[in-house]
XYZ file of C-alpha atoms in Angstrom:
390
model
C 0.000 0.000 0.000
C 1.136 3.597 -0.600
C -0.334 6.858 0.541
C -1.618 7.750 4.006
C -5.279 7.116 3.105
C -4.931 3.522 1.892
C -6.906 1.061 3.991
C -7.876 -2.588 3.674
C -10.015 -3.808 6.556
C -12.042 -7.012 6.538
C -13.166 -10.060 8.514
C -12.648 -13.479 6.983
C -13.729 -16.927 8.090
C -12.691 -20.473 7.318
C -14.780 -23.456 8.404
C -13.811 -27.097 7.876
C -15.956 -30.124 8.668
C -14.761 -33.689 8.246
C -15.780 -37.268 8.849
C -13.478 -40.275 8.798
C -14.458 -43.876 9.300
C -12.969 -47.324 8.864
C -15.287 -49.446 6.729
C -13.209 -52.434 7.785
C -9.601 -52.992 8.841
C -8.391 -52.457 5.266
C -10.474 -49.515 4.029
C -10.739 -46.004 5.473
C -13.138 -43.428 4.018
C -12.670 -39.696 4.561
C -14.804 -36.690 3.661
C -13.984 -33.019 4.327
C -15.902 -29.854 3.456
C -14.493 -26.345 3.589
C -16.059 -22.893 3.439
C -14.219 -19.579 3.206
C -15.629 -16.095 2.913
C -15.314 -12.425 3.701
C -18.016 -11.307 6.110
C -20.609 -9.318 4.203
C -19.887 -11.041 0.847
C -21.825 -14.262 1.453
C -23.366 -15.458 -1.795
C -21.356 -12.953 -3.864
C -18.814 -15.110 -5.659
C -16.998 -12.306 -7.498
C -13.806 -12.738 -5.498
C -11.157 -14.564 -7.556
C -9.032 -16.771 -5.304
C -7.101 -20.030 -5.321
C -10.243 -21.853 -4.189
C -13.463 -22.926 -5.985
C -15.476 -20.251 -4.192
C -15.030 -17.657 -1.476
C -18.671 -16.706 -0.898
C -19.286 -18.920 2.127
C -20.691 -21.812 0.118
C -19.177 -25.172 1.109
C -17.062 -27.109 -1.344
C -15.361 -30.513 -1.204
C -11.786 -30.290 0.030
C -11.232 -34.031 0.418
C -13.175 -37.160 -0.417
C -11.121 -40.335 -0.721
C -10.704 -43.930 0.280
C -7.510 -45.061 1.936
C -6.320 -48.667 1.745
C -3.169 -49.093 3.871
C -2.814 -52.824 3.214
C -3.319 -52.932 -0.537
C -1.443 -55.389 -2.791
C -0.157 -58.092 -0.441
C -0.181 -55.556 2.414
C 2.778 -53.749 0.871
C 1.118 -50.669 -0.668
C -0.543 -47.752 1.100
C -3.043 -46.651 -1.580
C -5.231 -43.513 -1.536
C -7.751 -42.745 -4.295
C -9.815 -39.565 -4.587
C -9.522 -35.884 -3.739
C -6.779 -35.794 -1.108
C -4.079 -33.598 0.497
C -0.641 -33.837 -1.119
C 2.492 -31.914 -0.198
C 6.164 -32.777 -0.542
C 8.281 -31.417 2.303
C 7.312 -27.847 3.179
C 5.582 -27.354 -0.176
C 8.504 -25.740 -1.991
C 7.507 -27.404 -5.289
C 4.072 -28.907 -4.626
C 1.294 -28.410 -2.071
C -2.497 -28.575 -2.308
C -2.917 -25.534 0.024
C -5.773 -27.330 1.798
C -7.667 -27.536 -1.494
C -6.951 -31.160 -2.332
C -5.862 -32.837 -5.558
C -7.911 -35.378 -7.530
C -5.270 -38.049 -7.424
C -4.182 -41.654 -7.097
C -1.346 -42.002 -4.602
C 0.727 -45.025 -3.609
C 3.217 -45.195 -0.749
C 5.515 -48.130 0.001
C 8.213 -49.020 2.540
C 11.268 -51.192 1.919
C 14.116 -52.589 3.985
C 12.280 -52.347 7.320
C 11.079 -48.799 6.612
C 14.582 -47.461 5.955
C 13.567 -46.615 2.368
C 10.146 -45.340 1.303
C 8.544 -44.398 -2.015
C 5.704 -41.914 -2.455
C 4.220 -41.460 -5.933
C 1.060 -39.879 -7.269
C -0.713 -38.813 -10.424
C -3.276 -36.009 -10.235
C -5.736 -34.476 -12.677
C -5.828 -30.695 -12.322
C -7.973 -30.037 -15.424
C -9.793 -32.483 -17.686
C -10.171 -31.339 -21.294
C -11.791 -34.539 -22.633
C -8.963 -34.927 -25.106
C -5.403 -33.686 -25.147
C -6.218 -30.377 -23.443
C -5.556 -31.656 -19.919
C -3.510 -30.418 -16.999
C -1.790 -33.317 -15.244
C 0.434 -33.295 -12.189
C 2.740 -36.223 -11.373
C 5.283 -36.835 -8.655
C 7.661 -39.382 -7.171
C 9.599 -39.066 -3.928
C 12.241 -41.412 -2.534
C 12.971 -41.027 1.155
C 15.377 -42.588 3.598
C 15.511 -42.214 7.382
C 18.770 -42.108 9.277
C 19.341 -41.850 13.001
C 18.967 -38.063 13.184
C 18.005 -36.992 9.693
C 15.875 -37.745 6.678
C 16.830 -37.455 2.985
C 14.227 -36.966 0.261
C 14.736 -36.946 -3.502
C 11.695 -35.823 -5.512
C 10.597 -35.415 -9.112
C 7.457 -33.429 -9.935
C 6.054 -32.804 -13.416
C 3.434 -30.227 -14.421
C 2.015 -31.093 -17.862
C -0.347 -28.275 -18.841
C -1.831 -28.719 -22.328
C -4.597 -26.150 -21.857
C -4.122 -22.842 -23.686
C -3.783 -19.939 -21.300
C -1.777 -16.954 -20.135
C 1.948 -17.421 -19.669
C 3.390 -14.734 -17.390
C 6.908 -13.385 -17.645
C 8.249 -10.422 -15.662
C 7.861 -7.955 -18.558
C 4.998 -9.441 -20.570
C 2.101 -11.892 -20.609
C 1.575 -14.076 -23.680
C -0.599 -17.060 -24.629
C 0.894 -20.534 -24.381
C -0.650 -23.633 -25.937
C 1.115 -25.961 -23.525
C 3.652 -25.681 -20.719
C 5.711 -28.498 -19.234
C 7.648 -27.951 -16.015
C 9.788 -30.556 -14.282
C 11.339 -30.155 -10.855
C 14.156 -32.204 -9.335
C 14.328 -31.635 -5.602
C 16.745 -32.748 -2.886
C 15.692 -32.154 0.720
C 17.479 -32.891 3.993
C 15.752 -32.591 7.362
C 17.663 -33.062 10.596
C 16.272 -33.450 14.116
C 18.846 -32.886 16.847
C 16.517 -33.083 19.881
C 16.454 -29.357 20.771
C 17.534 -28.166 17.321
C 16.687 -28.829 13.698
C 17.886 -27.958 10.216
C 16.336 -28.068 6.755
C 18.227 -27.886 3.499
C 16.501 -27.999 0.112
C 17.692 -27.565 -3.467
C 15.358 -27.685 -6.476
C 16.102 -27.497 -10.212
C 13.477 -26.511 -12.785
C 13.472 -27.644 -16.400
C 10.805 -27.549 -19.095
C 9.362 -25.939 -22.169
C 6.573 -23.488 -23.072
C 5.072 -23.567 -26.576
C 3.503 -20.203 -27.387
C 0.511 -19.503 -29.628
C 2.902 -17.619 -31.943
C 4.697 -20.926 -32.701
C 7.658 -19.790 -30.609
C 9.142 -21.964 -27.923
C 10.602 -20.895 -24.582
C 12.996 -23.138 -22.706
C 12.480 -23.192 -18.944
C 15.312 -23.264 -16.442
C 15.720 -22.075 -12.866
C 16.785 -23.004 -9.377
C 15.413 -22.656 -5.866
C 17.185 -23.251 -2.581
C 16.385 -22.948 1.087
C 18.265 -23.294 4.360
C 16.444 -23.150 7.698
C 17.879 -23.565 11.197
C 16.234 -23.554 14.608
C 16.987 -24.327 18.236
C 15.201 -24.045 21.577
C 15.871 -24.677 25.226
C 14.298 -24.294 28.659
C 15.318 -21.169 30.590
C 14.461 -19.981 34.091
C 13.432 -16.483 32.965
C 12.078 -16.898 29.430
C 10.431 -20.301 29.653
C 10.861 -22.357 26.506
C 13.030 -19.987 24.436
C 14.013 -20.510 20.819
C 15.630 -18.913 17.794
C 15.252 -19.610 14.069
C 16.867 -18.410 10.858
C 16.065 -18.851 7.182
C 17.757 -18.189 3.847
C 15.691 -18.835 0.704
C 16.233 -17.790 -2.895
C 14.613 -18.469 -6.257
C 16.197 -17.555 -9.584
C 14.751 -14.769 -11.746
C 14.210 -14.369 -15.486
C 17.104 -12.772 -17.381
C 15.710 -10.178 -19.803
C 18.754 -10.702 -22.032
C 17.681 -14.259 -22.927
C 14.180 -13.920 -24.495
C 14.068 -17.586 -25.588
C 14.873 -18.851 -22.071
C 12.858 -18.252 -18.902
C 15.095 -18.737 -15.857
C 12.462 -17.754 -13.267
C 11.905 -20.515 -10.702
C 8.111 -20.672 -10.574
C 6.350 -23.873 -9.367
C 2.645 -23.538 -10.094
C 1.629 -25.421 -6.955
C 4.134 -24.147 -4.409
C 2.586 -23.501 -0.996
C 1.121 -19.972 -1.023
C -2.277 -19.850 0.689
C -4.057 -20.705 3.898
C -7.631 -19.737 3.060
C -7.626 -16.028 2.201
C -4.328 -15.421 3.997
C -1.010 -15.793 2.191
C 1.424 -18.132 3.874
C 5.093 -17.464 3.309
C 7.937 -15.393 4.648
C 6.518 -12.354 6.407
C 2.957 -12.014 7.675
C 2.296 -9.204 5.177
C 4.738 -9.890 2.339
C 3.938 -13.619 2.345
C 6.907 -14.280 0.118
C 7.734 -17.509 -1.667
C 10.739 -17.959 -3.935
C 8.828 -16.397 -6.848
C 5.920 -14.219 -5.666
C 4.447 -12.261 -2.772
C 1.398 -10.340 -1.563
C -0.128 -8.200 -4.336
C -1.595 -5.000 -2.881
C -3.876 -4.220 -5.851
C -5.298 -7.769 -5.957
C -4.698 -9.198 -2.458
C -6.414 -12.556 -3.078
C -5.249 -13.180 -6.660
C -3.938 -16.716 -7.273
C -1.713 -15.594 -10.179
C -0.356 -12.102 -9.354
C 3.358 -12.070 -8.525
C 3.189 -9.021 -6.249
C 6.448 -7.715 -7.763
C 6.947 -4.556 -9.857
C 7.040 -4.958 -13.630
C 10.263 -6.573 -14.803
C 11.306 -8.011 -11.441
C 11.385 -11.731 -10.624
C 13.045 -14.135 -8.239
C 13.034 -13.416 -4.499
C 15.863 -13.780 -1.988
C 14.729 -13.888 1.637
C 16.787 -13.767 4.807
C 15.050 -14.002 8.149
C 15.762 -14.243 11.858
C 13.258 -14.867 14.644
C 12.939 -15.544 18.359
C 10.071 -17.028 20.340
C 9.222 -17.869 23.925
C 6.563 -20.140 25.429
C 5.489 -19.326 28.976
C 4.101 -22.420 30.610
C 1.623 -23.912 28.192
C -0.797 -21.041 27.623
C 1.284 -18.213 26.092
C 3.699 -18.027 23.163
C 5.233 -14.802 21.890
C 7.449 -14.330 18.835
C 9.281 -11.657 16.867
C 10.605 -12.175 13.308
C 12.656 -9.962 11.001
C 12.927 -10.450 7.200
C 14.733 -8.790 4.318
C 13.612 -9.281 0.698
C 15.543 -8.705 -2.523
C 14.829 -9.354 -6.196
C 17.223 -11.517 -8.202
C 16.533 -9.563 -11.408
C 16.914 -5.797 -11.283
C 16.046 -4.080 -14.580
C 16.397 -0.634 -12.964
C 19.622 -1.468 -11.150
C 17.757 -1.684 -7.841
C 16.861 -4.895 -6.045
C 15.658 -3.987 -2.523
C 12.056 -5.198 -2.143
C 11.824 -4.236 1.506
C 12.061 -5.411 5.087
C 9.424 -6.662 7.526
C 9.102 -6.992 11.285
C 6.434 -9.360 12.656
C 5.270 -9.824 16.222
C 2.626 -12.203 17.554
C 1.130 -13.479 20.798
C -0.750 -16.784 21.030
C -3.021 -17.604 23.968
C -4.356 -21.141 24.345
C -7.625 -20.583 26.194
C -8.449 -24.303 26.231
C -7.515 -27.306 24.164
C -10.311 -26.303 21.813
C -9.937 -22.493 21.535
C -6.819 -20.483 20.672
C -6.457 -16.726 20.216
C -3.711 -15.018 18.255
C -2.840 -11.316 17.943
C -0.315 -10.200 15.343
C 1.315 -7.039 14.054
C 3.411 -6.667 10.909
C 5.385 -3.655 9.734
C 6.552 -3.740 6.120
C 8.998 -1.116 4.856
C 8.921 -1.068 1.020
C 12.283 -1.146 -0.723
C 13.651 1.199 -3.334
C 12.169 -0.789 -6.248
C 8.686 0.451 -5.252
C 9.728 4.086 -5.519
C 10.267 6.815 -2.948
C 6.530 7.524 -2.544
C 5.729 4.047 -1.219
C 4.874 4.261 2.451
C 5.182 1.805 5.303
C 2.480 -0.869 5.573
C 1.064 -1.648 8.993
C -1.022 -4.791 9.341
C -2.842 -5.910 12.479
C -4.517 -9.307 12.729
C -6.689 -10.996 15.335
C -7.449 -14.688 14.913
C -9.579 -17.198 16.752
C -9.154 -20.924 16.136
C -11.803 -23.359 17.358
C -11.378 -27.133 17.100
C -14.116 -29.589 18.007
């Protein structure tokens, strides 16, 4: 936001209802409905979001059958609309929307090696105009860490807009492939996450031109906590994440790291680095269209985001948790010679009223960087959340 008079105030609500039952010892059935809306816009489905509707009407998030002992009791099979996410969702996550998919999971060598593979239908064109999503992950557990090697393919044969930092064109089909290596370590009172992803692919434009896709994303996250006499359970965390941007000097190659289904949303709230900025490796909060599923949130010509963050938190007893986080954001491509996207300071307090009700108060202060111009003013965001589980 810029200018002293800019305001965006609203109440939003997310409701989720689910039922799960075992039909017998080999078959589990699950059904989940979700409803999201802005108060005062019930029944007015003009809001374009990541989700089927945002007017308060319920829609099916999950409906699947789960067969954990399929095929000689070796295959864990799930069929139907289901949640799917690899790791922290760097390359694929359903964002609590669900994928129409068939998923098989298997363990080998006394659970020291596991395989997780799926095929999902994003769009059915009743012919060749489909959008398919496929993935395979190999994982191995060690004493204090876990290694995961993943391959995810997005095969989009439906004609649509193809967005680059400086222009938007029409593509007849786009194929993206991601090769991802992830390491997660658990050291009792500390943890670390390391992830490296490579993007390859091709985009065939309506003008009979072809664009080769490249790109890279990487993330390093560290955290530790301990019990203290004064601060209760006290912890620190740090993150470094970067996604490559598109080089304007190579028009036939798009180097921007841009997974279509990276984790971005939690209902109508962006989830990412910074409560306001909500940054991923490729996009962030878009002030003009705050709920848009496609807007990058970056100025024209900029792409690729580097994030560095540091945070502290403290849990007092069981009821209270307070945290403060600081982030800096930079763009990997800088057509104007500038790359500072801004900095953000977040603070939050969580109060666990009971095991069923939790309250959270948050404040975020975003200081726009030089790429937004000298007239861009500070953004102040206050949030109050209530979570009820029953």
